[in-house]
Structures are given as C-alpha cells and as structure tokens.
PDB file of C-alpha atoms and ligand atoms in Angstrom:
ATOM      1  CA  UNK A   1     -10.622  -8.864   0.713  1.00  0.00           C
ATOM      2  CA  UNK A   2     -13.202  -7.570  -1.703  1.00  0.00           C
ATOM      3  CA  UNK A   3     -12.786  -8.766  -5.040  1.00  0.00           C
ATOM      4  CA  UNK A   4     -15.436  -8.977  -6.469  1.00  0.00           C
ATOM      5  CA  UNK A   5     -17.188  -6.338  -8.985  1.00  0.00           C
ATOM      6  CA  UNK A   6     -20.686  -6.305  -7.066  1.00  0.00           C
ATOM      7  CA  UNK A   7     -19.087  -7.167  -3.729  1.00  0.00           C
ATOM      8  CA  UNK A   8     -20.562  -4.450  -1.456  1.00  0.00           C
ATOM      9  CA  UNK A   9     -17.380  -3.653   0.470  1.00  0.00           C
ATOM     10  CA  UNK A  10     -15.221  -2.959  -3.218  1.00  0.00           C
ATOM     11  CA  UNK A  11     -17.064   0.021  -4.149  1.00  0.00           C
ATOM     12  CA  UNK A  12     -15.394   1.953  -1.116  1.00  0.00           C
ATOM     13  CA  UNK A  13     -12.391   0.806  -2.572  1.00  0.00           C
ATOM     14  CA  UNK A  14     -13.782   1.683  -6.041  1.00  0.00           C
ATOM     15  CA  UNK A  15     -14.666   5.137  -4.732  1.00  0.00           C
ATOM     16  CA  UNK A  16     -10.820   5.315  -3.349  1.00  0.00           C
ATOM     17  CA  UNK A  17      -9.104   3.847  -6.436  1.00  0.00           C
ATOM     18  CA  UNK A  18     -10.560   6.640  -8.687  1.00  0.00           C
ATOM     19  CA  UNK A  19      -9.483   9.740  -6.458  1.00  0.00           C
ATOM     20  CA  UNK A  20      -6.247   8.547  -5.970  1.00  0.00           C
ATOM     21  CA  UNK A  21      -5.690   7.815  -9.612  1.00  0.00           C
ATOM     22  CA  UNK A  22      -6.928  11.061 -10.509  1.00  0.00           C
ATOM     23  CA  UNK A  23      -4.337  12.704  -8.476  1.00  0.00           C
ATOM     24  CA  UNK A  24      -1.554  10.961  -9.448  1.00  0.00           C
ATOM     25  CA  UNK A  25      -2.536  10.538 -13.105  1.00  0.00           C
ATOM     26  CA  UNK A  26      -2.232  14.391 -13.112  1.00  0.00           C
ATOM     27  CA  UNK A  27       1.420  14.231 -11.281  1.00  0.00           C
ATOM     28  CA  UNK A  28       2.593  11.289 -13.589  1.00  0.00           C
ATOM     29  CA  UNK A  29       3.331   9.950 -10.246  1.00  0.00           C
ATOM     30  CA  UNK A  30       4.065   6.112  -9.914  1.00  0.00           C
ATOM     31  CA  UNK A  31       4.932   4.751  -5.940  1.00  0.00           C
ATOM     32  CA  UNK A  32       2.202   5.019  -3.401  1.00  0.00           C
ATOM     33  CA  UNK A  33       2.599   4.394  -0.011  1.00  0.00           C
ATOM     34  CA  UNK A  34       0.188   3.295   2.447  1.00  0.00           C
ATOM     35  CA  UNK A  35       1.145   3.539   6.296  1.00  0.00           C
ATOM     36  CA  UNK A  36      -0.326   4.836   9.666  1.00  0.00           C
ATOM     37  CA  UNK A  37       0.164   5.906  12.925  1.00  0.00           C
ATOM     38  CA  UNK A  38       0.178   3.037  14.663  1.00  0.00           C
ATOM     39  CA  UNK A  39      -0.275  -0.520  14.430  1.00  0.00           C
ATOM     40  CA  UNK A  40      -3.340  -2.687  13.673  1.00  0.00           C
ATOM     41  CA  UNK A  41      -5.014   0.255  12.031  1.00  0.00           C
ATOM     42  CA  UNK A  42      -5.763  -1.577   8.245  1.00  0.00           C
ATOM     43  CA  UNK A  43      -2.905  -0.894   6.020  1.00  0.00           C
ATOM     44  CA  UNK A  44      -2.400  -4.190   4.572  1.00  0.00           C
ATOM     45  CA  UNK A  45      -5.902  -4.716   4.018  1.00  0.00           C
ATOM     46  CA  UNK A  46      -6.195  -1.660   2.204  1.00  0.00           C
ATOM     47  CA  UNK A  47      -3.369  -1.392   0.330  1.00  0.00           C
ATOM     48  CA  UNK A  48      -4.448  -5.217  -0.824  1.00  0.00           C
ATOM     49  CA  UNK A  49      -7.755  -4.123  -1.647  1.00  0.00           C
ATOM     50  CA  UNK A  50      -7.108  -1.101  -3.380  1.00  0.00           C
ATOM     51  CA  UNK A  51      -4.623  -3.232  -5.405  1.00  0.00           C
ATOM     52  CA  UNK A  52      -7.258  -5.461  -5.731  1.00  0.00           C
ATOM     53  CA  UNK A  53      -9.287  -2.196  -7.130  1.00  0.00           C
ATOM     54  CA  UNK A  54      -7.508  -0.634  -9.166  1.00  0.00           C
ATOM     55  CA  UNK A  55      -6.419  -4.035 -11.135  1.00  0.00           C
ATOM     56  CA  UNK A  56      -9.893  -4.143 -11.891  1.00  0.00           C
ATOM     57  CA  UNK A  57      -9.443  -1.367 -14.270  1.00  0.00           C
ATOM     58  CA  UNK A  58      -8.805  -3.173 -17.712  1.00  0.00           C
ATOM     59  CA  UNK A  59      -6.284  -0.403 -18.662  1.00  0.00           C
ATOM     60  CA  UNK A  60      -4.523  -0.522 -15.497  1.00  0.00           C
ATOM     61  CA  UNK A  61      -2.010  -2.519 -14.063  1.00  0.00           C
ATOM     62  CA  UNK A  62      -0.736  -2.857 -10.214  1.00  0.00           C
ATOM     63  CA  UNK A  63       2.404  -4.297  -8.483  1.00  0.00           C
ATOM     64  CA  UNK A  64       1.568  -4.595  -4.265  1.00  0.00           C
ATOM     65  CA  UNK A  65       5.337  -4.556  -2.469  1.00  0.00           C
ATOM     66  CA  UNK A  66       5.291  -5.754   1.182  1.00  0.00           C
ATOM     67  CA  UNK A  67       7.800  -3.224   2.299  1.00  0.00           C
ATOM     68  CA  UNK A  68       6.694  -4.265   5.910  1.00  0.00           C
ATOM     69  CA  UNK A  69       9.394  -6.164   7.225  1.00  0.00           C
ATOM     70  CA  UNK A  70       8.632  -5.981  10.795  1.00  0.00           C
ATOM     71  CA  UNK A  71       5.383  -7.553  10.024  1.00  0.00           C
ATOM     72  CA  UNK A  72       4.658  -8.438   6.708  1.00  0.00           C
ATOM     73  CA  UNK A  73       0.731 -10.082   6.122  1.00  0.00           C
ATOM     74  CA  UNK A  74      -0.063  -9.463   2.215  1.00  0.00           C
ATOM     75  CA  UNK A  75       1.727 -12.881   1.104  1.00  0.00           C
ATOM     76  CA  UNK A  76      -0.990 -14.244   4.075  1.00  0.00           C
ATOM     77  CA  UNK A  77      -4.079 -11.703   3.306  1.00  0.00           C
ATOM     78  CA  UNK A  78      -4.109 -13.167  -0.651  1.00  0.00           C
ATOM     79  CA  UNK A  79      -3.278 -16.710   0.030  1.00  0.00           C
ATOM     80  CA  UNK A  80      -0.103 -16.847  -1.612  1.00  0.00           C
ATOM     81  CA  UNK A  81       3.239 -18.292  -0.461  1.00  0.00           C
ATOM     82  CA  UNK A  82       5.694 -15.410   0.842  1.00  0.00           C
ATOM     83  CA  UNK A  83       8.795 -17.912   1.052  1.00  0.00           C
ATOM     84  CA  UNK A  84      11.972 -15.024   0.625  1.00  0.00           C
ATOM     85  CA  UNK A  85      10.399 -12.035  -1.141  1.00  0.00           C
ATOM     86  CA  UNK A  86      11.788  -8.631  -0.777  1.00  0.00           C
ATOM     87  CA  UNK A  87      14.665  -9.890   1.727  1.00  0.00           C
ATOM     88  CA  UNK A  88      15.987 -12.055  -0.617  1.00  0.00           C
ATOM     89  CA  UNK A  89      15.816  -9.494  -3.261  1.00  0.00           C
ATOM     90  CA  UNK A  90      17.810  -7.017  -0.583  1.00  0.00           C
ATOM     91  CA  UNK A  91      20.440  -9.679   0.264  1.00  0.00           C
ATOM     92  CA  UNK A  92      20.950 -10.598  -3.380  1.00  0.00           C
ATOM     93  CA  UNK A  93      19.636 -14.006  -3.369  1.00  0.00           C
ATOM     94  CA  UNK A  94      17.153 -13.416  -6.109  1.00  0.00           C
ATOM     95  CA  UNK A  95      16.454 -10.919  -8.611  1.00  0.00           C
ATOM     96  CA  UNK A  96      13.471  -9.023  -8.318  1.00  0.00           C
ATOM     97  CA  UNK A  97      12.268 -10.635 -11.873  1.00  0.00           C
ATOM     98  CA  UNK A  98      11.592 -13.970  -9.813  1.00  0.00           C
ATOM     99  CA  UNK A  99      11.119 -12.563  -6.613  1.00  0.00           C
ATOM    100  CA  UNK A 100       7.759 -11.112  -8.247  1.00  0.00           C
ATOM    101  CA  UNK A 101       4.773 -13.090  -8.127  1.00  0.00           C
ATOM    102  CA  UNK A 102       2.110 -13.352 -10.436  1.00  0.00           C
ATOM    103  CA  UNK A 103      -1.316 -13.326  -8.461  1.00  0.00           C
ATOM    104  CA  UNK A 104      -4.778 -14.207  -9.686  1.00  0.00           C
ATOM    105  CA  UNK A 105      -7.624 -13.821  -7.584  1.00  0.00           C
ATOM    106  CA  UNK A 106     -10.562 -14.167  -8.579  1.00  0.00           C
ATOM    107  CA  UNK A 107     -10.965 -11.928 -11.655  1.00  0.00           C
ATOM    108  CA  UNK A 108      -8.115  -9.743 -10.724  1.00  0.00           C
ATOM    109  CA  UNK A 109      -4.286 -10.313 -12.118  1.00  0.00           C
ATOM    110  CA  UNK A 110      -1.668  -8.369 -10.355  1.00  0.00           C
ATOM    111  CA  UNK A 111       1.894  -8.522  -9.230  1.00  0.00           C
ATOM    112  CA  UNK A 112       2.960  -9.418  -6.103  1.00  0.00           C
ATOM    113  CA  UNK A 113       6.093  -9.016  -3.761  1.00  0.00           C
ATOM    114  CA  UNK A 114       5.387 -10.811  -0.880  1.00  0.00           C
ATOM    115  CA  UNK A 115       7.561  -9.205   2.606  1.00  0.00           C
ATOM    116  CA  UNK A 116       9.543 -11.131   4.546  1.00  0.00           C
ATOM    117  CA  UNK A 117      10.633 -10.679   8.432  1.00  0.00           C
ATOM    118  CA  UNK A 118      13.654  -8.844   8.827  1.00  0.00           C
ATOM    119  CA  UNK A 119      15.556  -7.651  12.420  1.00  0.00           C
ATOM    120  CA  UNK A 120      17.274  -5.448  10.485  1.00  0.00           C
ATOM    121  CA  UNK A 121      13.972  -3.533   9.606  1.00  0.00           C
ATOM    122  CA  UNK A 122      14.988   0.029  10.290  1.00  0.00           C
ATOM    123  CA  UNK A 123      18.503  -0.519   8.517  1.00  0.00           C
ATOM    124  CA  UNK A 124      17.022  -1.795   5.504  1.00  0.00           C
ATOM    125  CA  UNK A 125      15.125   1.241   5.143  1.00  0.00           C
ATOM    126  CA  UNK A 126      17.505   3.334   5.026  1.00  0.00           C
ATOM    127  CA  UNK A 127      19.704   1.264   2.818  1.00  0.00           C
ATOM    128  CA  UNK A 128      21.007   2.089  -0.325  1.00  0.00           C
ATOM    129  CA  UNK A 129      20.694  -1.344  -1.725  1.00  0.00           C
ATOM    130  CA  UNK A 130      16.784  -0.713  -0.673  1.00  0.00           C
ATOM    131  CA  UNK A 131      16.836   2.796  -2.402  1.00  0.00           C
ATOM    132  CA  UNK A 132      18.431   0.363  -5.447  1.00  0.00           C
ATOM    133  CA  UNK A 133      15.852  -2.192  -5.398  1.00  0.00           C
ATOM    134  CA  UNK A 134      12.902   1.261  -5.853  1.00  0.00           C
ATOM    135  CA  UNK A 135      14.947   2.282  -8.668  1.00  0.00           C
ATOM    136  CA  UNK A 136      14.666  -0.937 -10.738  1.00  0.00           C
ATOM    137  CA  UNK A 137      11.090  -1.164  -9.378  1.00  0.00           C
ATOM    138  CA  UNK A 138      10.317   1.973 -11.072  1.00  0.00           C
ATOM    139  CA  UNK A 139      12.267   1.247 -14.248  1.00  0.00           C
ATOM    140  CA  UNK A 140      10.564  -2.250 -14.571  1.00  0.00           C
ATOM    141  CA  UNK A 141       7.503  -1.422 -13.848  1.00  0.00           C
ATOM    142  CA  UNK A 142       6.940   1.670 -15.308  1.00  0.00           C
ATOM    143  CA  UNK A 143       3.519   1.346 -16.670  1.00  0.00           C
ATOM    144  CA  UNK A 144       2.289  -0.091 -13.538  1.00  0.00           C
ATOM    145  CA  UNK A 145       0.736   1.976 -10.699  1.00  0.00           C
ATOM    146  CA  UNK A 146       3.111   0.845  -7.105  1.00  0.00           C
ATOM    147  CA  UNK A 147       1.651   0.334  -3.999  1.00  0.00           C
ATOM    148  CA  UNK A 148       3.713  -0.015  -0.742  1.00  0.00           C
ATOM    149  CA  UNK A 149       2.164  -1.889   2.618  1.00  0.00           C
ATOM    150  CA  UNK A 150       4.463  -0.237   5.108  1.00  0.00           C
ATOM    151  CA  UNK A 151       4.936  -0.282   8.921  1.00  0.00           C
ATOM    152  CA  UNK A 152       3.038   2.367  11.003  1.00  0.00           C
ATOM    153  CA  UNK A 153       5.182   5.496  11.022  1.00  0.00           C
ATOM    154  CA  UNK A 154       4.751   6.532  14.686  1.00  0.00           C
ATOM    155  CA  UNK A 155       6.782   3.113  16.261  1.00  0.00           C
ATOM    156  CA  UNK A 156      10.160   3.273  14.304  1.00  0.00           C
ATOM    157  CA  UNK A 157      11.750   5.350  11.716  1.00  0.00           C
ATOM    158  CA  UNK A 158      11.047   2.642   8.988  1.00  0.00           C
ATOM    159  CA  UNK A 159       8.292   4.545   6.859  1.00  0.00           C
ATOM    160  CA  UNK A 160      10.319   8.144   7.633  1.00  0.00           C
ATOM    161  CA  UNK A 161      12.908   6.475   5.500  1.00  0.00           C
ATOM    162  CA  UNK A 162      11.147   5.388   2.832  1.00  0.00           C
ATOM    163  CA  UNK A 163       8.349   8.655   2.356  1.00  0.00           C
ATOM    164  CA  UNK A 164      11.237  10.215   0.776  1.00  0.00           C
ATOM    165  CA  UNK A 165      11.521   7.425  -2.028  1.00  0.00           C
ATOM    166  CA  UNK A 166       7.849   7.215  -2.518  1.00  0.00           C
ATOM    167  CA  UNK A 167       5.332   9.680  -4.453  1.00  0.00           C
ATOM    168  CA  UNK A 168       2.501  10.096  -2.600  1.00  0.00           C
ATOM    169  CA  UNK A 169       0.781   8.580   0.178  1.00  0.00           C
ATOM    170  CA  UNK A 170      -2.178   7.135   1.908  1.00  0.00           C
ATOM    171  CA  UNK A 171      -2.673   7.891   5.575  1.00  0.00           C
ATOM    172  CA  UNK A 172      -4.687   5.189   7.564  1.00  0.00           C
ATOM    173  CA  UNK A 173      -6.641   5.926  10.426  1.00  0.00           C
ATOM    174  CA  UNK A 174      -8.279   3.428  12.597  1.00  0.00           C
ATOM    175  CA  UNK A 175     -11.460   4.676  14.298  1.00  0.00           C
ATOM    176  CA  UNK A 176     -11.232   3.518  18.005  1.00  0.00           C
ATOM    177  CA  UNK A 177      -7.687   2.954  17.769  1.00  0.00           C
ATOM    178  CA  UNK A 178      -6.089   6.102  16.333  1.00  0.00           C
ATOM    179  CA  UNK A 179      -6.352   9.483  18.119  1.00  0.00           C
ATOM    180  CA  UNK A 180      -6.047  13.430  17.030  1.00  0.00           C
ATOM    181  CA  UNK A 181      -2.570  13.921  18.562  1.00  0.00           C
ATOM    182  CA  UNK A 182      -1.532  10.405  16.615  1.00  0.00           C
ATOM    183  CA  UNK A 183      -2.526  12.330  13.192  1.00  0.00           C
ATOM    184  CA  UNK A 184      -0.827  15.690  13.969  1.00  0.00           C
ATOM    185  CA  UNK A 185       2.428  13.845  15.112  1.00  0.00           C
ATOM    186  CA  UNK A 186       2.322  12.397  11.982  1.00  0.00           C
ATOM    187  CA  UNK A 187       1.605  15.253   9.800  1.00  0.00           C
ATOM    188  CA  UNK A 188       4.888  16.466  11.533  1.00  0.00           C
ATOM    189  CA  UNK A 189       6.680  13.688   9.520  1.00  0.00           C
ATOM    190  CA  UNK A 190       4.828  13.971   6.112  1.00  0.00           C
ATOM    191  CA  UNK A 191       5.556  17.798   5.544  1.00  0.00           C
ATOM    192  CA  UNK A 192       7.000  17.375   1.919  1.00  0.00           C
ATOM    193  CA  UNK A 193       5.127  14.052   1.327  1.00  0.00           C
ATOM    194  CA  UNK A 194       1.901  14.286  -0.805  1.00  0.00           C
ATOM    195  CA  UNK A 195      -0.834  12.800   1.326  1.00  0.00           C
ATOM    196  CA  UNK A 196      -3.454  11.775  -1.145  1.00  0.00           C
ATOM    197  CA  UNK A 197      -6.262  10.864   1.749  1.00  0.00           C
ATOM    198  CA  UNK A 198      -6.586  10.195   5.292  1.00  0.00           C
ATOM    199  CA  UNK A 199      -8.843   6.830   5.683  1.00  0.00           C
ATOM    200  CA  UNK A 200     -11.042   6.659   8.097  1.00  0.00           C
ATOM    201  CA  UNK A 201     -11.211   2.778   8.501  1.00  0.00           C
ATOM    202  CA  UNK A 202     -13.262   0.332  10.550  1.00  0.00           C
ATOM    203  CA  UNK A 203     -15.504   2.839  10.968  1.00  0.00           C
ATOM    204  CA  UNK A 204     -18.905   1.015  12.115  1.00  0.00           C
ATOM    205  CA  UNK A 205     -21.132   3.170  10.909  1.00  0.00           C
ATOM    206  CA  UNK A 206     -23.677   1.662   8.552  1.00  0.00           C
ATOM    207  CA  UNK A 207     -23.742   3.328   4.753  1.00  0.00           C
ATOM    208  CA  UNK A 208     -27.451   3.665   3.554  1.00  0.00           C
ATOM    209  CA  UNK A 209     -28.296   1.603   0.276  1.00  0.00           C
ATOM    210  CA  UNK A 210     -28.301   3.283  -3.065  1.00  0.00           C
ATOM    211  CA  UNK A 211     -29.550   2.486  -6.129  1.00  0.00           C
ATOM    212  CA  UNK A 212     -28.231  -1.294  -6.865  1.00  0.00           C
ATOM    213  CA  UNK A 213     -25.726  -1.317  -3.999  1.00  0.00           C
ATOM    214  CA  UNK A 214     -26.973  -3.007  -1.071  1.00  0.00           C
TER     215      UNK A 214
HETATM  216  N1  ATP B   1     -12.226  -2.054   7.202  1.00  0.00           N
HETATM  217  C1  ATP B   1     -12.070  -3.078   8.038  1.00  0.00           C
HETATM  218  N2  ATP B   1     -13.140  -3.722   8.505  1.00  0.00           N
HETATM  219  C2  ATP B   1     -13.012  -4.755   9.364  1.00  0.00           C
HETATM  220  N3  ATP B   1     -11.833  -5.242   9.803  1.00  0.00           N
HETATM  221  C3  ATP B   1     -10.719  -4.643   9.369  1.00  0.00           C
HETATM  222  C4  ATP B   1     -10.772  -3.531   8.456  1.00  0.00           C
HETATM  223  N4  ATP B   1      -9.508  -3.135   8.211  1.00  0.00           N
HETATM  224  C5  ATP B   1      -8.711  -3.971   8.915  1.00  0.00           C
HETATM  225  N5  ATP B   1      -9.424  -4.861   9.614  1.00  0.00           N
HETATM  226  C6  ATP B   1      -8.888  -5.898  10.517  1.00  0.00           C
HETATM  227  O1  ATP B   1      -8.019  -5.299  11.460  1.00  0.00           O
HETATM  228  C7  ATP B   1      -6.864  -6.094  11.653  1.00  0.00           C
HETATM  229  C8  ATP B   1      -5.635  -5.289  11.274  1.00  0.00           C
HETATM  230  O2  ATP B   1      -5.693  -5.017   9.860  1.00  0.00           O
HETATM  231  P1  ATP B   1      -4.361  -4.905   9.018  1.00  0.00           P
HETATM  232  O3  ATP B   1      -3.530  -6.117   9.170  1.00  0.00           O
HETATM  233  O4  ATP B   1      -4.730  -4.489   7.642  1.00  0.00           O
HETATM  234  O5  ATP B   1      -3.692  -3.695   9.785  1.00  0.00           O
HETATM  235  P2  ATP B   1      -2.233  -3.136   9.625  1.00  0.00           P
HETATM  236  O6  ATP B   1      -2.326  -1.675   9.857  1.00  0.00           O
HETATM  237  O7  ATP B   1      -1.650  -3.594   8.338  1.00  0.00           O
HETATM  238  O8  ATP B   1      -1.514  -3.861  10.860  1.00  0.00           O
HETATM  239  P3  ATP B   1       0.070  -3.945  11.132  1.00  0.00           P
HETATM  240  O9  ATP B   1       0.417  -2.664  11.837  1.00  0.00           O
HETATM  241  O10 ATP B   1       0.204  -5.169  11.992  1.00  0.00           O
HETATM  242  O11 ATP B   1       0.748  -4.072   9.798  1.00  0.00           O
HETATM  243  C9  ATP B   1      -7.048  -7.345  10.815  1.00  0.00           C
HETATM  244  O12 ATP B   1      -7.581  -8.349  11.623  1.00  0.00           O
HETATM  245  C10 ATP B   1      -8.039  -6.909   9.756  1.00  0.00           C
HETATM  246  O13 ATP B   1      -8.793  -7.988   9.274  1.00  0.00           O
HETATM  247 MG1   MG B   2       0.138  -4.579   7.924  1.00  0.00          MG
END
C-alpha cells in the first residue's frame, strides 16, 4: 500500500486518481468499479491504493466496498478486521450504517466495507437485495467518490452483473499474466460500460527519476 505523500509508488496512483476524477467529475458520476480478466492481476491493491489516493485529496472523500465475495482481501490489505461486512449487510444482519468502517491509515481517513466469503457469490450479484444495498450506498454516500474491488470478470458472471449498477470502470491488466485475447473477451462484456483506463500493472519496467521523485 502506498500511503504516504512522498512514497514513490503513490504518485502512479496520484497520476491515476486525477484522470479518473476528471472524467467522472465531468459525468457527475459516483460508483467505480475495478475488475479484470482474470485472477491475481492487482485489483484489490489498486482499488485500495487509489482509495488510498484519492482520500488524500482534502476536498475529497472515498468509501472502498469489497464487492468480492469469492475472495475478498481489502479488510486483510489495510489491516482491519473484516468480521461480517457486506454479507451481513445482504442477509440483513446489520445495517450498512455499522457495517461501514471508519479507516485511518496513516494520514488517510476513509470508509471501509470490508467483503466477506460467500458460496452464493454469483446469486448475490444478481440480487435485488444487492441492487438495494447500491441504492442506499449511493443515497448515503452521495458526496463520496465509490470504489468497488470486484472479482475478475472472465471466471464467473459476478462482475457482468454488477457493471450494469456501476458508473464507470477500471480495467486491470497484469503484465505476464493477462493476454490480448483476455482484453478483447472482455471488451465483449463492457460494451455499454465506461472504461475509464486499462492498467497496465506489475509491469517491471523501471520509471526514470524526475525532478524530486526518486
Ligand atoms: N503493482 C504491483 N506490484 C507488485 N506486486 C503487486 C502489484 N499489484 C499486485 N501485486 C501483488 O499481486 C498479488 C495479487 O494482487 P491482488 O490481490 O491485488 O490481485 P487481485 O486481482 O485482487 O486478485 P484476486 O483475483 O485474487 O482478487 C498480491 O500478492 C499483490 O501483492
Ligand atoms: Mg482481489
């Protein structure tokens, strides 16, 4: 995670955070969804860190939902206890007032969902009690930019569900692991979804230095 203001990986992030605002600033859009082809690629550490970003912003504001409930990690990525989270929202257990976590980490504040394992993944989805629950997350939350860690798209129709629901979306690729025929199957799915970027991640490439970056 890169949460610091001078950490060297958070400017990437930075860099992100401030394109994809831009574009949905201009959209009034609100839910962002992060997914990929498959699994392993880096979602949940970059939906984390761009969270992480963007509530950096002292005019902005961020709620992270682990909408992954095949294999949820943020709750474990930021160090906080996931005990129930969105499933016990779904099943009515809690409301999503206390289901919500308040997370500080280092100087960043944001809300926090935390996922929970479901084997009803794909059903839940599709739900209308899940189509509920993005309703009164966009009602109570409305002056907070909504970022969803999903499952990859390509191994279930989990995120095909859900694209529908969301506003835009962030497509993450995983150099070594993701190939060309991965992408254009899944720019089959995302026809009438907004695809803000396509991240090229764990690319091991080294950046040159520039100005006070190292
Ligand atoms: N930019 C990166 N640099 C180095 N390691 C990374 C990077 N992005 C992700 N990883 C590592 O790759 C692994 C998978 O990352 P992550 O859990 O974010 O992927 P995911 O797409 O959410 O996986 P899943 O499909 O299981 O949800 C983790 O061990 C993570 O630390
Ligand atoms: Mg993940």
């Amino acid at each position: 995670m890169a949460f610091g203001t001078s950490s060297q990986h958070g400017r990437y992030y930075d860099m992100l955070r401030t394109q994809v605002l831009q574009e949905m600033d201009k959209k009034s859009w609100q839910l962002l969804a992060v997914t990929s082809p498959t699994a392993g690629c880096g979602k949940t550490v970059t939906a984390c860190n761009l969270a992480l970003s963007i509530s950096r912003l002292p005019e902005r504001s961020v709620l992270l939902v682990d909408l992954d409930l095949r294999r949820p990690a943020v709750g474990n990525y930021l160090g906080i206890n996931g005990n129930g989270g969105v499933l016990d929202v779904l099943e009515g257990r809690a409301p999503l007032s206390s289901a919500v976590q308040q997370v500080s980490i280092g100087p960043n504040n944001m809300l926090v969902l935390p996922g929970s394992v479901s084997s009803n993944s794909s059903e839940w989805m599709a739900s209308q009690t899940m189509a509920a629950m993005l309703q009164t997350i966009k009602r109570d939350f409305r002056s907070r930019i909504v970022i969803f860690d999903l499952p990859p798209m390509l191994l279930g129709d989990d995120v095909i569900s859900i694209l529908p629901r969301t506003d835009a979306a962030l497509l993450v690729a995983g150099v070594g692991s993701t190939t060309v025929s991965d992408i254009k199957e899944c720019q089959r799915h995302l026809r009438r979804t907004a695809v803000l970027r396509v991240i090229v991640n764990k690319s091991t490439e080294a950046a040159g230095s520039y100005y006070g970056y190292y």
